[in-house]
C-alpha positions as protocol buffer text, in pm:
chain_id: "A"
residue {
  index: 1
  type: MET
  ca { x: -1428 y: -8215 z: -4245 }
}
residue {
  index: 2
  type: LYS
  ca { x: -1336 y: -8244 z: -3901 }
}
residue {
  index: 3
  type: LYS
  ca { x: -1634 y: -8150 z: -3644 }
}
residue {
  index: 4
  type: ASP
  ca { x: -1373 y: -7918 z: -3418 }
}
residue {
  index: 5
  type: LYS
  ca { x: -1531 y: -7617 z: -3302 }
}
residue {
  index: 6
  type: THR
  ca { x: -1241 y: -7372 z: -3311 }
}
residue {
  index: 7
  type: TYR
  ca { x: -1117 y: -7503 z: -3659 }
}
residue {
  index: 8
  type: LEU
  ca { x: -1501 y: -7464 z: -3854 }
}
residue {
  index: 9
  type: THR
  ca { x: -1505 y: -7133 z: -3676 }
}
residue {
  index: 10
  type: ASN
  ca { x: -1200 y: -7004 z: -3831 }
}
residue {
  index: 11
  type: LEU
  ca { x: -1259 y: -7210 z: -4176 }
}
residue {
  index: 12
  type: PHE
  ca { x: -1593 y: -7029 z: -4156 }
}
residue {
  index: 13
  type: ILE
  ca { x: -1420 y: -6676 z: -4124 }
}
residue {
  index: 14
  type: GLU
  ca { x: -1135 y: -6690 z: -4358 }
}
residue {
  index: 15
  type: ASN
  ca { x: -1361 y: -6817 z: -4610 }
}
residue {
  index: 16
  type: ALA
  ca { x: -1658 y: -6551 z: -4556 }
}
residue {
  index: 17
  type: ILE
  ca { x: -1369 y: -6284 z: -4584 }
}
residue {
  index: 18
  type: ILE
  ca { x: -1238 y: -6465 z: -4933 }
}
residue {
  index: 19
  type: GLN
  ca { x: -1622 y: -6478 z: -5051 }
}
residue {
  index: 20
  type: GLY
  ca { x: -1700 y: -6117 z: -4963 }
}
residue {
  index: 21
  type: GLN
  ca { x: -1356 y: -5991 z: -5162 }
}
residue {
  index: 22
  type: ALA
  ca { x: -1418 y: -6209 z: -5415 }
}
residue {
  index: 23
  type: THR
  ca { x: -1753 y: -6083 z: -5445 }
}
residue {
  index: 24
  type: LEU
  ca { x: -1646 y: -5687 z: -5491 }
}
residue {
  index: 25
  type: ASN
  ca { x: -1369 y: -5787 z: -5669 }
}
residue {
  index: 26
  type: GLY
  ca { x: -1584 y: -5946 z: -5907 }
}
residue {
  index: 27
  type: ASP
  ca { x: -1372 y: -6319 z: -5915 }
}
residue {
  index: 28
  type: TYR
  ca { x: -1652 y: -6545 z: -5936 }
}
residue {
  index: 29
  type: ILE
  ca { x: -1390 y: -6800 z: -5939 }
}
residue {
  index: 30
  type: GLU
  ca { x: -1241 y: -6769 z: -5586 }
}
residue {
  index: 31
  type: GLY
  ca { x: -1595 y: -6612 z: -5484 }
}
residue {
  index: 32
  type: ASN
  ca { x: -1733 y: -6956 z: -5563 }
}
residue {
  index: 33
  type: LYS
  ca { x: -1459 y: -7180 z: -5445 }
}
residue {
  index: 34
  type: ALA
  ca { x: -1495 y: -6973 z: -5082 }
}
residue {
  index: 35
  type: SER
  ca { x: -1887 y: -7056 z: -5063 }
}
residue {
  index: 36
  type: ASP
  ca { x: -1915 y: -7439 z: -5123 }
}
residue {
  index: 37
  type: LYS
  ca { x: -1705 y: -7441 z: -4823 }
}
residue {
  index: 38
  type: LEU
  ca { x: -1906 y: -7233 z: -4636 }
}
residue {
  index: 39
  type: LEU
  ca { x: -2227 y: -7467 z: -4751 }
}
residue {
  index: 40
  type: LYS
  ca { x: -2016 y: -7738 z: -4648 }
}
residue {
  index: 41
  type: ILE
  ca { x: -2011 y: -7584 z: -4288 }
}
residue {
  index: 42
  type: ALA
  ca { x: -2367 y: -7480 z: -4261 }
}
residue {
  index: 43
  type: SER
  ca { x: -2475 y: -7824 z: -4373 }
}
residue {
  index: 44
  type: LEU
  ca { x: -2270 y: -7931 z: -4031 }
}
residue {
  index: 45
  type: ILE
  ca { x: -2455 y: -7691 z: -3833 }
}
residue {
  index: 46
  type: LYS
  ca { x: -2817 y: -7796 z: -3960 }
}
residue {
  index: 47
  type: GLU
  ca { x: -2712 y: -8145 z: -3903 }
}
residue {
  index: 48
  type: ASP
  ca { x: -2607 y: -8053 z: -3536 }
}
residue {
  index: 49
  type: LYS
  ca { x: -2759 y: -7710 z: -3461 }
}
residue {
  index: 50
  type: ASP
  ca { x: -2701 y: -7765 z: -3056 }
}
residue {
  index: 51
  type: PHE
  ca { x: -2319 y: -7870 z: -3117 }
}
residue {
  index: 52
  type: PHE
  ca { x: -2312 y: -7503 z: -3338 }
}
residue {
  index: 53
  type: LYS
  ca { x: -2538 y: -7232 z: -3146 }
}
residue {
  index: 54
  type: ASP
  ca { x: -2208 y: -7086 z: -2961 }
}
residue {
  index: 55
  type: ILE
  ca { x: -2056 y: -7075 z: -3293 }
}
residue {
  index: 56
  type: LEU
  ca { x: -2279 y: -6888 z: -3451 }
}
residue {
  index: 57
  type: ASP
  ca { x: -2319 y: -6667 z: -3169 }
}
residue {
  index: 58
  type: SER
  ca { x: -1958 y: -6531 z: -3238 }
}
residue {
  index: 59
  type: LEU
  ca { x: -2008 y: -6536 z: -3627 }
}
residue {
  index: 60
  type: MET
  ca { x: -2304 y: -6354 z: -3637 }
}
residue {
  index: 61
  type: THR
  ca { x: -2107 y: -6072 z: -3388 }
}
residue {
  index: 62
  type: ASN
  ca { x: -1804 y: -6086 z: -3587 }
}
residue {
  index: 63
  type: PRO
  ca { x: -1678 y: -5742 z: -3734 }
}
residue {
  index: 64
  type: GLU
  ca { x: -1664 y: -5850 z: -4088 }
}
residue {
  index: 65
  type: PRO
  ca { x: -1983 y: -5767 z: -4240 }
}
residue {
  index: 66
  type: ASN
  ca { x: -1983 y: -6089 z: -4470 }
}
residue {
  index: 67
  type: VAL
  ca { x: -1937 y: -6328 z: -4176 }
}
residue {
  index: 68
  type: LYS
  ca { x: -2251 y: -6143 z: -4038 }
}
residue {
  index: 69
  type: ILE
  ca { x: -2428 y: -6261 z: -4352 }
}
residue {
  index: 70
  type: TRP
  ca { x: -2371 y: -6598 z: -4403 }
}
residue {
  index: 71
  type: ALA
  ca { x: -2405 y: -6656 z: -4032 }
}
residue {
  index: 72
  type: CYS
  ca { x: -2765 y: -6508 z: -3975 }
}
residue {
  index: 73
  type: GLY
  ca { x: -2878 y: -6667 z: -4316 }
}
residue {
  index: 74
  type: ILE
  ca { x: -2821 y: -6980 z: -4150 }
}
residue {
  index: 75
  type: ALA
  ca { x: -2950 y: -6866 z: -3829 }
}
residue {
  index: 76
  type: LEU
  ca { x: -3287 y: -6746 z: -4052 }
}
residue {
  index: 77
  type: ASP
  ca { x: -3242 y: -7120 z: -4183 }
}
residue {
  index: 78
  type: ILE
  ca { x: -3253 y: -7296 z: -3826 }
}
residue {
  index: 79
  type: ASP
  ca { x: -3487 y: -7088 z: -3697 }
}
residue {
  index: 80
  type: TYR
  ca { x: -3216 y: -6989 z: -3423 }
}
residue {
  index: 81
  type: LYS
  ca { x: -3187 y: -6633 z: -3297 }
}
residue {
  index: 82
  type: ALA
  ca { x: -3440 y: -6519 z: -3598 }
}
residue {
  index: 83
  type: ILE
  ca { x: -3496 y: -6160 z: -3484 }
}
residue {
  index: 84
  type: GLU
  ca { x: -3158 y: -6106 z: -3384 }
}
residue {
  index: 85
  type: ALA
  ca { x: -3023 y: -6232 z: -3724 }
}
residue {
  index: 86
  type: GLU
  ca { x: -3301 y: -6021 z: -3925 }
}
residue {
  index: 87
  type: GLN
  ca { x: -3188 y: -5718 z: -3742 }
}
residue {
  index: 88
  type: ILE
  ca { x: -2825 y: -5773 z: -3824 }
}
residue {
  index: 89
  type: LEU
  ca { x: -2943 y: -5846 z: -4180 }
}
residue {
  index: 90
  type: THR
  ca { x: -3125 y: -5520 z: -4213 }
}
residue {
  index: 91
  type: GLU
  ca { x: -2833 y: -5331 z: -4015 }
}
residue {
  index: 92
  type: ILE
  ca { x: -2620 y: -5419 z: -4287 }
}
residue {
  index: 93
  type: SER
  ca { x: -2863 y: -5403 z: -4594 }
}
residue {
  index: 94
  type: ASN
  ca { x: -2860 y: -5010 z: -4478 }
}
residue {
  index: 95
  type: MET
  ca { x: -2461 y: -4948 z: -4492 }
}
residue {
  index: 96
  type: THR
  ca { x: -2424 y: -4801 z: -4781 }
}
residue {
  index: 97
  type: GLU
  ca { x: -2054 y: -4783 z: -4789 }
}
residue {
  index: 98
  type: LEU
  ca { x: -2040 y: -5196 z: -4809 }
}
residue {
  index: 99
  type: GLY
  ca { x: -2126 y: -5205 z: -5159 }
}
residue {
  index: 100
  type: ILE
  ca { x: -2298 y: -5506 z: -5311 }
}
residue {
  index: 101
  type: LEU
  ca { x: -2244 y: -5699 z: -4983 }
}
residue {
  index: 102
  type: ARG
  ca { x: -2564 y: -5463 z: -4857 }
}
residue {
  index: 103
  type: PHE
  ca { x: -2736 y: -5642 z: -5120 }
}
residue {
  index: 104
  type: ASP
  ca { x: -2638 y: -5955 z: -5028 }
}
residue {
  index: 105
  type: ALA
  ca { x: -2748 y: -5894 z: -4696 }
}
residue {
  index: 106
  type: GLU
  ca { x: -3063 y: -5724 z: -4784 }
}
residue {
  index: 107
  type: MET
  ca { x: -3141 y: -6056 z: -5030 }
}
residue {
  index: 108
  type: SER
  ca { x: -3038 y: -6288 z: -4793 }
}
residue {
  index: 109
  type: LEU
  ca { x: -3316 y: -6155 z: -4538 }
}
residue {
  index: 110
  type: GLU
  ca { x: -3519 y: -6150 z: -4850 }
}
residue {
  index: 111
  type: VAL
  ca { x: -3497 y: -6512 z: -4944 }
}
residue {
  index: 112
  type: ARG
  ca { x: -3553 y: -6658 z: -4605 }
}
residue {
  index: 113
  type: LYS
  ca { x: -3887 y: -6444 z: -4562 }
}
residue {
  index: 114
  type: GLY
  ca { x: -4012 y: -6615 z: -4900 }
}
residue {
  index: 115
  type: ASN
  ca { x: -4020 y: -6303 z: -5084 }
}
residue {
  index: 116
  type: ILE
  ca { x: -3821 y: -6408 z: -5346 }
}
């Protein structure tokens, strides 16, 4: 996977949206494919935190809830803007209109807090 900020940002957004829609639709095969790509990008981010901080900033403010969920989870994993990431995940977890995605946000937060 090439280490190009624009390419990786777009790939992250695309796959977070696909994964979120697949979750809502119960399409685990498509969701797992997108999750695998997101996990590869997450690994790159964790390997070179400084290079990717501006990407995380933009992803954490993306209008798509599942983009925020994934980005905030990664931010918490690398201890980057942890308070902001927790606030965003908490806000999403309170959005009942998001269905299971709000539960994903809640679980993401609970896992990173060590409660699960």
